[in-house]
PDB file of C-alpha atoms and ligand atoms in Angstrom:
ATOM      1  CA  MET U   1      21.331 -90.211   3.195  1.00 75.00           C
ATOM      2  CA  LEU U   2      22.169 -87.553   5.808  1.00 81.00           C
ATOM      3  CA  MET U   3      22.269 -84.071   4.215  1.00 82.00           C
ATOM      4  CA  MET U   4      24.080 -81.488   6.347  1.00 83.00           C
ATOM      5  CA  ASN U   5      21.975 -78.584   5.017  1.00 90.00           C
ATOM      6  CA  LYS U   6      18.684 -80.214   6.040  1.00 96.00           C
ATOM      7  CA  LYS U   7      17.018 -80.360   9.460  1.00 98.00           C
ATOM      8  CA  ASN U   8      16.619 -83.712  11.200  1.00 98.00           C
ATOM      9  CA  LEU U   9      13.060 -84.903  11.792  1.00 98.00           C
ATOM     10  CA  LEU U  10      12.092 -87.898  13.906  1.00 98.00           C
ATOM     11  CA  ILE U  11       8.579 -89.287  13.787  1.00 98.00           C
ATOM     12  CA  THR U  12       7.594 -92.185  16.013  1.00 98.00           C
ATOM     13  CA  GLY U  13       5.155 -94.868  14.859  1.00 98.00           C
ATOM     14  CA  SER U  14       6.117 -94.277  11.259  1.00 98.00           C
ATOM     15  CA  SER U  15       5.859 -97.801   9.861  1.00 97.00           C
ATOM     16  CA  GLN U  16       2.250 -97.264   8.718  1.00 97.00           C
ATOM     17  CA  GLY U  17      -0.794 -94.981   8.907  1.00 98.00           C
ATOM     18  CA  ILE U  18      -0.460 -91.310   9.811  1.00 98.00           C
ATOM     19  CA  GLY U  19       3.208 -91.676  10.759  1.00 98.00           C
ATOM     20  CA  LEU U  20       4.270 -93.208   7.439  1.00 98.00           C
ATOM     21  CA  ALA U  21       2.260 -90.690   5.408  1.00 98.00           C
ATOM     22  CA  THR U  22       3.902 -87.859   7.375  1.00 98.00           C
ATOM     23  CA  ALA U  23       7.392 -89.330   6.986  1.00 98.00           C
ATOM     24  CA  LYS U  24       6.839 -89.582   3.207  1.00 98.00           C
ATOM     25  CA  HIS U  25       5.519 -86.017   3.096  1.00 98.00           C
ATOM     26  CA  PHE U  26       8.768 -84.713   4.587  1.00 98.00           C
ATOM     27  CA  SER U  27      11.280 -87.056   2.942  1.00 97.00           C
ATOM     28  CA  SER U  28      12.549 -84.670   0.266  1.00 96.00           C
ATOM     29  CA  ASP U  29      13.037 -81.590   2.455  1.00 97.00           C
ATOM     30  CA  TYR U  30      14.259 -83.102   5.723  1.00 98.00           C
ATOM     31  CA  ASN U  31      16.516 -85.870   7.003  1.00 98.00           C
ATOM     32  CA  VAL U  32      13.688 -88.155   8.132  1.00 98.00           C
ATOM     33  CA  TYR U  33      14.174 -90.807  10.819  1.00 98.00           C
ATOM     34  CA  ILE U  34      11.482 -93.443  11.303  1.00 98.00           C
ATOM     35  CA  THR U  35      10.672 -95.859  14.122  1.00 98.00           C
ATOM     36  CA  GLY U  36       8.394 -98.804  14.653  1.00 98.00           C
ATOM     37  CA  ARG U  37       8.709-102.277  16.091  1.00 97.00           C
ATOM     38  CA  HIS U  38       9.757-104.344  13.096  1.00 97.00           C
ATOM     39  CA  GLU U  39      13.320-103.973  11.878  1.00 97.00           C
ATOM     40  CA  GLN U  40      12.910-105.547   8.424  1.00 98.00           C
ATOM     41  CA  LYS U  41       9.813-103.499   7.629  1.00 98.00           C
ATOM     42  CA  LEU U  42      11.601-100.281   8.643  1.00 98.00           C
ATOM     43  CA  GLU U  43      14.688-101.179   6.649  1.00 98.00           C
ATOM     44  CA  LYS U  44      12.591-101.678   3.502  1.00 98.00           C
ATOM     45  CA  LEU U  45      10.575 -98.488   4.073  1.00 98.00           C
ATOM     46  CA  CYS U  46      13.787 -96.563   4.552  1.00 97.00           C
ATOM     47  CA  LYS U  47      15.231 -97.856   1.284  1.00 96.00           C
ATOM     48  CA  ASP U  48      12.016 -97.414  -0.731  1.00 97.00           C
ATOM     49  CA  ASN U  49      11.302 -93.876   0.470  1.00 97.00           C
ATOM     50  CA  ASN U  50      14.757 -92.389   0.813  1.00 95.00           C
ATOM     51  CA  PHE U  51      14.412 -91.908   4.572  1.00 98.00           C
ATOM     52  CA  THR U  52      17.670 -91.113   6.345  1.00 98.00           C
ATOM     53  CA  GLY U  53      17.562 -93.680   9.130  1.00 98.00           C
ATOM     54  CA  TYR U  54      15.466 -95.994  11.277  1.00 98.00           C
ATOM     55  CA  PHE U  55      15.493 -97.737  14.622  1.00 98.00           C
ATOM     56  CA  ALA U  56      13.233-100.598  15.685  1.00 98.00           C
ATOM     57  CA  VAL U  57      11.999-100.453  19.251  1.00 98.00           C
ATOM     58  CA  ASP U  58       8.935-101.310  21.307  1.00 98.00           C
ATOM     59  CA  LEU U  59       8.304 -98.042  23.126  1.00 98.00           C
ATOM     60  CA  THR U  60       6.365 -99.759  25.915  1.00 98.00           C
ATOM     61  CA  GLN U  61       9.522-101.518  27.121  1.00 97.00           C
ATOM     62  CA  ASP U  62      11.739-100.183  29.918  1.00 96.00           C
ATOM     63  CA  ASN U  63      14.480 -97.824  28.696  1.00 97.00           C
ATOM     64  CA  ALA U  64      13.067 -97.912  25.140  1.00 98.00           C
ATOM     65  CA  CYS U  65      13.316 -94.152  24.600  1.00 98.00           C
ATOM     66  CA  LYS U  66      16.939 -94.111  25.723  1.00 98.00           C
ATOM     67  CA  ALA U  67      17.615 -97.054  23.381  1.00 98.00           C
ATOM     68  CA  LEU U  68      16.038 -95.125  20.486  1.00 98.00           C
ATOM     69  CA  TYR U  69      18.025 -91.997  21.355  1.00 98.00           C
ATOM     70  CA  ASN U  70      21.309 -93.911  21.575  1.00 98.00           C
ATOM     71  CA  GLY U  71      20.496 -96.118  18.593  1.00 98.00           C
ATOM     72  CA  LEU U  72      19.836 -93.217  16.218  1.00 98.00           C
ATOM     73  CA  ASN U  73      22.627 -91.144  17.764  1.00 97.00           C
ATOM     74  CA  VAL U  74      21.609 -87.972  15.945  1.00 97.00           C
ATOM     75  CA  ASP U  75      20.495 -84.509  17.035  1.00 97.00           C
ATOM     76  CA  ILE U  76      16.811 -83.972  16.298  1.00 98.00           C
ATOM     77  CA  ASP U  77      15.404 -80.551  15.319  1.00 98.00           C
ATOM     78  CA  ILE U  78      11.797 -81.667  14.836  1.00 98.00           C
ATOM     79  CA  LEU U  79      10.170 -84.342  16.957  1.00 99.00           C
ATOM     80  CA  ILE U  80       6.740 -85.703  16.081  1.00 99.00           C
ATOM     81  CA  ASN U  81       5.368 -87.977  18.808  1.00 98.00           C
ATOM     82  CA  ASN U  82       2.913 -90.027  16.789  1.00 98.00           C
ATOM     83  CA  ALA U  83       3.102 -93.665  17.977  1.00 98.00           C
ATOM     84  CA  GLY U  84      -0.072 -94.606  19.763  1.00 98.00           C
ATOM     85  CA  ILE U  85      -2.283 -97.485  20.734  1.00 98.00           C
ATOM     86  CA  TYR U  86      -6.083 -97.541  20.970  1.00 97.00           C
ATOM     87  CA  PHE U  87      -8.162 -99.865  23.124  1.00 96.00           C
ATOM     88  CA  TYR U  88     -11.937 -99.879  22.648  1.00 96.00           C
ATOM     89  CA  SER U  89     -13.328-101.551  25.717  1.00 96.00           C
ATOM     90  CA  ALA U  90     -15.615-100.952  28.701  1.00 97.00           C
ATOM     91  CA  ILE U  91     -13.577 -99.843  31.716  1.00 98.00           C
ATOM     92  CA  GLU U  92     -14.248-103.028  33.695  1.00 98.00           C
ATOM     93  CA  LYS U  93     -12.898-105.154  30.848  1.00 97.00           C
ATOM     94  CA  MET U  94      -9.581-103.296  30.453  1.00 97.00           C
ATOM     95  CA  THR U  95      -6.671-105.431  31.671  1.00 98.00           C
ATOM     96  CA  ASP U  96      -3.941-103.948  33.875  1.00 98.00           C
ATOM     97  CA  GLU U  97      -1.448-104.860  31.166  1.00 98.00           C
ATOM     98  CA  ASP U  98      -3.297-102.883  28.471  1.00 98.00           C
ATOM     99  CA  ILE U  99      -3.807 -99.897  30.780  1.00 98.00           C
ATOM    100  CA  ILE U 100      -0.062 -99.741  31.509  1.00 98.00           C
ATOM    101  CA  LYS U 101       0.822-100.271  27.837  1.00 98.00           C
ATOM    102  CA  SER U 102      -1.450 -97.348  26.833  1.00 98.00           C
ATOM    103  CA  ILE U 103       0.063 -95.014  29.407  1.00 98.00           C
ATOM    104  CA  LYS U 104       3.618 -96.009  28.496  1.00 98.00           C
ATOM    105  CA  LEU U 105       3.199 -95.597  24.732  1.00 98.00           C
ATOM    106  CA  ASN U 106       0.725 -92.705  24.480  1.00 98.00           C
ATOM    107  CA  THR U 107       1.954 -90.537  27.354  1.00 98.00           C
ATOM    108  CA  LEU U 108       5.280 -91.542  28.891  1.00 98.00           C
ATOM    109  CA  ALA U 109       7.179 -92.174  25.649  1.00 98.00           C
ATOM    110  CA  PRO U 110       6.414 -88.654  24.277  1.00 98.00           C
ATOM    111  CA  TYR U 111       7.446 -87.164  27.640  1.00 98.00           C
ATOM    112  CA  GLU U 112      10.716 -89.099  27.752  1.00 98.00           C
ATOM    113  CA  LEU U 113      11.617 -88.431  24.115  1.00 98.00           C
ATOM    114  CA  ILE U 114      11.045 -84.710  24.531  1.00 98.00           C
ATOM    115  CA  LYS U 115      13.217 -84.814  27.652  1.00 98.00           C
ATOM    116  CA  LEU U 116      16.021 -86.494  25.701  1.00 98.00           C
ATOM    117  CA  TYR U 117      15.917 -84.207  22.651  1.00 98.00           C
ATOM    118  CA  ILE U 118      15.295 -80.869  24.367  1.00 98.00           C
ATOM    119  CA  PRO U 119      18.917 -80.164  25.441  1.00 98.00           C
ATOM    120  CA  TYR U 120      20.016 -80.059  21.782  1.00 98.00           C
ATOM    121  CA  MET U 121      17.060 -77.885  20.712  1.00 98.00           C
ATOM    122  CA  LYS U 122      17.857 -75.481  23.558  1.00 98.00           C
ATOM    123  CA  ARG U 123      21.518 -75.285  22.553  1.00 98.00           C
ATOM    124  CA  LYS U 124      20.449 -74.643  18.971  1.00 98.00           C
ATOM    125  CA  GLN U 125      17.752 -72.179  20.108  1.00 98.00           C
ATOM    126  CA  TRP U 126      15.365 -73.735  17.584  1.00 98.00           C
ATOM    127  CA  GLY U 127      13.031 -76.676  17.766  1.00 98.00           C
ATOM    128  CA  ARG U 128       9.609 -77.976  16.834  1.00 98.00           C
ATOM    129  CA  ILE U 129       7.666 -80.548  18.812  1.00 98.00           C
ATOM    130  CA  ILE U 130       4.332 -81.900  17.635  1.00 99.00           C
ATOM    131  CA  ASN U 131       2.361 -84.377  19.683  1.00 99.00           C
ATOM    132  CA  ILE U 132      -0.351 -86.397  18.001  1.00 98.00           C
ATOM    133  CA  GLY U 133      -3.298 -86.552  20.389  1.00 98.00           C
ATOM    134  CA  SER U 134      -6.858 -87.456  19.540  1.00 98.00           C
ATOM    135  CA  ILE U 135     -10.244 -85.847  19.496  1.00 98.00           C
ATOM    136  CA  SER U 136     -11.078 -88.473  22.169  1.00 97.00           C
ATOM    137  CA  GLY U 137      -8.695 -86.621  24.505  1.00 98.00           C
ATOM    138  CA  VAL U 138     -10.552 -83.367  23.832  1.00 98.00           C
ATOM    139  CA  MET U 139     -14.158 -84.588  24.031  1.00 96.00           C
ATOM    140  CA  GLY U 140     -14.074 -88.015  25.654  1.00 95.00           C
ATOM    141  CA  GLU U 141     -15.096 -91.281  24.012  1.00 95.00           C
ATOM    142  CA  ALA U 142     -17.260 -93.975  25.552  1.00 96.00           C
ATOM    143  CA  ASN U 143     -15.395 -97.304  25.794  1.00 97.00           C
ATOM    144  CA  ALA U 144     -12.058 -95.619  25.204  1.00 97.00           C
ATOM    145  CA  SER U 145     -11.470 -94.142  28.657  1.00 98.00           C
ATOM    146  CA  VAL U 146      -7.804 -95.078  28.968  1.00 98.00           C
ATOM    147  CA  TYR U 147      -7.076 -93.868  25.441  1.00 98.00           C
ATOM    148  CA  SER U 148      -8.902 -90.582  26.110  1.00 98.00           C
ATOM    149  CA  MET U 149      -7.051 -90.188  29.412  1.00 98.00           C
ATOM    150  CA  THR U 150      -3.630 -90.663  27.801  1.00 98.00           C
ATOM    151  CA  LYS U 151      -4.432 -88.268  24.953  1.00 98.00           C
ATOM    152  CA  ALA U 152      -5.896 -85.616  27.287  1.00 98.00           C
ATOM    153  CA  SER U 153      -2.703 -85.712  29.333  1.00 98.00           C
ATOM    154  CA  LEU U 154      -0.714 -84.954  26.182  1.00 98.00           C
ATOM    155  CA  ILE U 155      -2.618 -81.658  25.934  1.00 98.00           C
ATOM    156  CA  GLY U 156      -1.414 -80.707  29.435  1.00 98.00           C
ATOM    157  CA  LEU U 157       2.127 -81.701  28.537  1.00 98.00           C
ATOM    158  CA  THR U 158       1.977 -79.665  25.329  1.00 98.00           C
ATOM    159  CA  LYS U 159       0.717 -76.475  26.993  1.00 98.00           C
ATOM    160  CA  SER U 160       3.131 -76.671  29.924  1.00 98.00           C
ATOM    161  CA  LEU U 161       6.171 -77.278  27.742  1.00 98.00           C
ATOM    162  CA  ALA U 162       5.129 -74.550  25.312  1.00 98.00           C
ATOM    163  CA  LEU U 163       5.335 -72.122  28.221  1.00 98.00           C
ATOM    164  CA  GLU U 164       8.555 -73.588  29.565  1.00 98.00           C
ATOM    165  CA  LEU U 165      10.308 -73.438  26.181  1.00 98.00           C
ATOM    166  CA  ALA U 166       8.763 -70.256  24.806  1.00 98.00           C
ATOM    167  CA  GLN U 167      11.957 -68.230  25.135  1.00 98.00           C
ATOM    168  CA  ASP U 168      14.097 -70.894  23.465  1.00 98.00           C
ATOM    169  CA  ASN U 169      12.428 -70.567  20.067  1.00 98.00           C
ATOM    170  CA  ILE U 170      10.955 -74.031  20.485  1.00 98.00           C
ATOM    171  CA  THR U 171       7.272 -74.491  19.725  1.00 98.00           C
ATOM    172  CA  VAL U 172       5.178 -77.323  21.129  1.00 99.00           C
ATOM    173  CA  ASN U 173       1.753 -78.084  19.691  1.00 99.00           C
ATOM    174  CA  ILE U 174      -0.699 -80.954  19.614  1.00 99.00           C
ATOM    175  CA  ILE U 175      -2.819 -82.149  16.709  1.00 98.00           C
ATOM    176  CA  ASN U 176      -5.995 -83.989  17.670  1.00 98.00           C
ATOM    177  CA  PRO U 177      -7.229 -86.060  14.729  1.00 98.00           C
ATOM    178  CA  GLY U 178     -10.808 -87.229  14.429  1.00 97.00           C
ATOM    179  CA  TRP U 179     -11.464 -90.535  12.671  1.00 97.00           C
ATOM    180  CA  VAL U 180      -8.680 -91.475  10.236  1.00 97.00           C
ATOM    181  CA  ASP U 181      -9.088 -94.711   8.279  1.00 94.00           C
ATOM    182  CA  THR U 182      -5.914 -96.553   9.354  1.00 94.00           C
ATOM    183  CA  GLU U 183      -5.072 -99.898  10.983  1.00 93.00           C
ATOM    184  CA  LEU U 184      -5.779 -98.291  14.366  1.00 92.00           C
ATOM    185  CA  ILE U 185      -9.529 -98.329  13.779  1.00 90.00           C
ATOM    186  CA  ASN U 186      -9.588-101.828  12.306  1.00 90.00           C
ATOM    187  CA  ASN U 187     -10.385-102.851  15.832  1.00 88.00           C
ATOM    188  CA  GLU U 188     -12.430-105.973  16.543  1.00 87.00           C
ATOM    189  CA  ASN U 189     -14.297-104.531  19.552  1.00 89.00           C
ATOM    190  CA  LEU U 190     -15.072-101.270  17.750  1.00 90.00           C
ATOM    191  CA  GLU U 191     -16.290-103.130  14.654  1.00 89.00           C
ATOM    192  CA  GLN U 192     -18.775-105.055  16.812  1.00 90.00           C
ATOM    193  CA  ASP U 193     -20.417-101.759  17.799  1.00 91.00           C
ATOM    194  CA  PHE U 194     -19.997 -99.643  14.634  1.00 91.00           C
ATOM    195  CA  SER U 195     -19.385-100.246  10.942  1.00 92.00           C
ATOM    196  CA  LYS U 196     -17.257 -97.714   9.042  1.00 93.00           C
ATOM    197  CA  GLU U 197     -20.453 -96.399   7.420  1.00 94.00           C
ATOM    198  CA  GLU U 198     -21.986 -95.819  10.852  1.00 94.00           C
ATOM    199  CA  ILE U 199     -18.859 -93.981  12.003  1.00 94.00           C
ATOM    200  CA  ILE U 200     -19.038 -91.712   8.954  1.00 96.00           C
ATOM    201  CA  GLU U 201     -22.647 -90.861   9.819  1.00 95.00           C
ATOM    202  CA  THR U 202     -21.395 -89.346  13.111  1.00 94.00           C
ATOM    203  CA  ILE U 203     -18.884 -87.035  11.385  1.00 96.00           C
ATOM    204  CA  PRO U 204     -20.291 -83.596  10.361  1.00 97.00           C
ATOM    205  CA  GLN U 205     -18.335 -83.577   7.058  1.00 97.00           C
ATOM    206  CA  ARG U 206     -19.340 -87.248   6.463  1.00 97.00           C
ATOM    207  CA  ARG U 207     -15.741 -88.249   5.715  1.00 97.00           C
ATOM    208  CA  PHE U 208     -12.609 -89.546   7.359  1.00 97.00           C
ATOM    209  CA  VAL U 209      -9.625 -87.241   7.824  1.00 98.00           C
ATOM    210  CA  THR U 210      -6.746 -88.480   5.653  1.00 98.00           C
ATOM    211  CA  PRO U 211      -3.222 -89.138   6.983  1.00 98.00           C
ATOM    212  CA  GLU U 212      -1.926 -86.614   4.408  1.00 98.00           C
ATOM    213  CA  GLU U 213      -4.126 -83.903   5.934  1.00 98.00           C
ATOM    214  CA  ILE U 214      -2.423 -84.493   9.285  1.00 98.00           C
ATOM    215  CA  ALA U 215       0.969 -84.348   7.543  1.00 98.00           C
ATOM    216  CA  LYS U 216       0.115 -81.000   5.931  1.00 98.00           C
ATOM    217  CA  THR U 217      -0.829 -79.531   9.316  1.00 98.00           C
ATOM    218  CA  CYS U 218       2.521 -80.742  10.662  1.00 98.00           C
ATOM    219  CA  GLU U 219       4.211 -79.017   7.713  1.00 98.00           C
ATOM    220  CA  PHE U 220       2.538 -75.720   8.599  1.00 98.00           C
ATOM    221  CA  LEU U 221       3.425 -76.013  12.307  1.00 98.00           C
ATOM    222  CA  ILE U 222       7.068 -76.625  11.439  1.00 98.00           C
ATOM    223  CA  SER U 223       7.221 -73.734   8.974  1.00 98.00           C
ATOM    224  CA  ASP U 224       8.462 -70.240   9.737  1.00 97.00           C
ATOM    225  CA  SER U 225       4.907 -68.957   9.252  1.00 98.00           C
ATOM    226  CA  ALA U 226       3.883 -70.798  12.422  1.00 98.00           C
ATOM    227  CA  LYS U 227       6.689 -69.625  14.698  1.00 97.00           C
ATOM    228  CA  THR U 228       4.262 -67.773  16.980  1.00 98.00           C
ATOM    229  CA  ILE U 229       1.896 -70.732  17.203  1.00 98.00           C
ATOM    230  CA  THR U 230       2.762 -72.651  20.353  1.00 98.00           C
ATOM    231  CA  GLY U 231       0.870 -74.530  23.044  1.00 98.00           C
ATOM    232  CA  GLN U 232      -2.077 -74.944  20.719  1.00 98.00           C
ATOM    233  CA  SER U 233      -4.384 -77.909  20.664  1.00 98.00           C
ATOM    234  CA  ILE U 234      -5.544 -78.207  17.068  1.00 98.00           C
ATOM    235  CA  ASN U 235      -8.506 -80.388  16.162  1.00 98.00           C
ATOM    236  CA  ILE U 236      -8.287 -81.873  12.655  1.00 98.00           C
ATOM    237  CA  CYS U 237     -11.510 -83.773  12.849  1.00 98.00           C
ATOM    238  CA  ALA U 238     -13.909 -82.959   9.974  1.00 98.00           C
ATOM    239  CA  GLY U 239     -16.155 -81.150  12.456  1.00 97.00           C
ATOM    240  CA  LEU U 240     -16.423 -83.985  15.003  1.00 96.00           C
ATOM    241  CA  SER U 241     -15.525 -81.732  17.963  1.00 95.00           C
ATOM    242  CA  LEU U 242     -18.569 -79.537  17.254  1.00 95.00           C
ATOM    243  CA  GLY U 243     -21.137 -82.221  18.002  1.00 82.00           C
ATOM    244  CA  PHE U 244     -23.980 -83.165  15.665  1.00 68.00           C
TER     245      PHE U 244
HETATM  246  P1  LIG P 301      -1.595 -97.117  13.255  1.00 64.70           P
HETATM  247  O1  LIG P 301      -2.029 -98.233  14.159  1.00 64.70           O
HETATM  248  O2  LIG P 301      -1.802 -97.262  11.801  1.00 64.70           O
HETATM  249  O3  LIG P 301      -0.051 -96.792  13.529  1.00 64.70           O
HETATM  250  C1  LIG P 301       0.458 -96.763  14.823  1.00 64.70           C
HETATM  251  C2  LIG P 301       1.970 -96.669  14.770  1.00 64.70           C
HETATM  252  O4  LIG P 301       2.444 -96.760  16.133  1.00 64.70           O
HETATM  253  C3  LIG P 301       2.620 -97.798  13.997  1.00 64.70           C
HETATM  254  O5  LIG P 301       3.714 -97.304  13.254  1.00 64.70           O
HETATM  255  C4  LIG P 301       3.112 -98.742  15.084  1.00 64.70           C
HETATM  256  O6  LIG P 301       4.295 -99.440  14.716  1.00 64.70           O
HETATM  257  C5  LIG P 301       3.433 -97.784  16.212  1.00 64.70           C
HETATM  258  N1  LIG P 301       3.356 -98.500  17.478  1.00 64.70           N
HETATM  259  C6  LIG P 301       2.286 -99.145  17.999  1.00 64.70           C
HETATM  260  N2  LIG P 301       2.638 -99.748  19.142  1.00 64.70           N
HETATM  261  C7  LIG P 301       3.951 -99.456  19.347  1.00 64.70           C
HETATM  262  C8  LIG P 301       4.889 -99.788  20.356  1.00 64.70           C
HETATM  263  N3  LIG P 301       4.559-100.558  21.391  1.00 64.70           N
HETATM  264  N4  LIG P 301       6.158 -99.335  20.235  1.00 64.70           N
HETATM  265  C9  LIG P 301       6.511 -98.568  19.188  1.00 64.70           C
HETATM  266  N5  LIG P 301       5.691 -98.218  18.204  1.00 64.70           N
HETATM  267  C10 LIG P 301       4.421 -98.667  18.282  1.00 64.70           C
HETATM  268  O7  LIG P 301      -2.328 -95.830  13.811  1.00 64.70           O
HETATM  269  P2  LIG P 301      -2.548 -94.350  13.228  1.00 64.70           P
HETATM  270  O8  LIG P 301      -3.993 -94.184  12.999  1.00 64.70           O
HETATM  271  O9  LIG P 301      -1.593 -94.035  12.154  1.00 64.70           O
HETATM  272  O10 LIG P 301      -2.221 -93.518  14.562  1.00 64.70           O
HETATM  273  C11 LIG P 301      -1.149 -92.613  14.690  1.00 64.70           C
HETATM  274  C12 LIG P 301      -1.481 -91.692  15.840  1.00 64.70           C
HETATM  275  O11 LIG P 301      -2.685 -90.978  15.553  1.00 64.70           O
HETATM  276  C13 LIG P 301      -1.710 -92.408  17.167  1.00 64.70           C
HETATM  277  O12 LIG P 301      -1.110 -91.699  18.227  1.00 64.70           O
HETATM  278  C14 LIG P 301      -3.208 -92.399  17.302  1.00 64.70           C
HETATM  279  O13 LIG P 301      -3.617 -92.449  18.650  1.00 64.70           O
HETATM  280  C15 LIG P 301      -3.546 -91.084  16.651  1.00 64.70           C
HETATM  281  N6  LIG P 301      -4.937 -90.994  16.202  1.00 64.70           N
HETATM  282  C16 LIG P 301      -5.432 -91.829  15.249  1.00 64.70           C
HETATM  283  C17 LIG P 301      -6.767 -91.736  14.895  1.00 64.70           C
HETATM  284  C18 LIG P 301      -7.399 -92.642  13.856  1.00 64.70           C
HETATM  285  O14 LIG P 301      -8.644 -92.565  13.687  1.00 64.70           O
HETATM  286  N7  LIG P 301      -6.659 -93.456  13.142  1.00 64.70           N
HETATM  287  C19 LIG P 301      -7.590 -90.781  15.497  1.00 64.70           C
HETATM  288  C20 LIG P 301      -7.059 -89.955  16.454  1.00 64.70           C
HETATM  289  C21 LIG P 301      -5.720 -90.061  16.798  1.00 64.70           C
END
């Protein structure tokens, strides 16, 4: 239910994984809007978790962001660009279709959604934008070149917009998770090269990051305590960015 005294928060890719955990984390203090591709799943999640609204859309399709914006038809104070797709494949095996899909979902959709929601945040002179990148966009990852490319470009977007919007009381930050045990890493190609145990052996803290830990970092970035934190690229990666 829409509560007039609460801020509106939209998180993309919130039907599962990090997005769903983050949506749940915020559901009592904010009007939370969720998105994903499957209408019935979103409808049930909305009912079960007391989310305020949902809209089903494939963000790789033409005009998808505009459809989401018009479909929700609500001003958004806090935008978390979380939806993402991961391909683990040698560069010569990546199909044109999957390259384009990665760029559209991981890079262009965040850009377009920010563009759509910024006019309201500027009018309000308050806003919070959080992009979910990846440690692969910070360090590089063999066999994930397109993914790393799309996530690295989100860092450039984040820093540029943080500067552009600095005087409008709008902060823009990016969180770069390390390995999080979600559907995203239940990837056939990846599993052929590494078991989960082998992945853990490469992480300095010898553990996955949890979706809730990402949600808690989002909570801090949205809070008043973080109003001077903008344009920052924050690695939540259990030490992965430090090397071995
Ligand atoms: P996930 O696969 O569990 O969830 C991805 C979400 O994106 C889902 O809600 C899905 O519906 C949505 N989505 C996928 N394709 C879509 C499309 N075409 N249109 C609209 N929505 C679509 O993954 P996750 O691990 O929760 O990942 C969330 C974010 O975190 C992603 O941006 C991912 O790149 C990033 N990330 C994840 C990890 C990890 O290890 N899991 C590590 C670093 C970064």
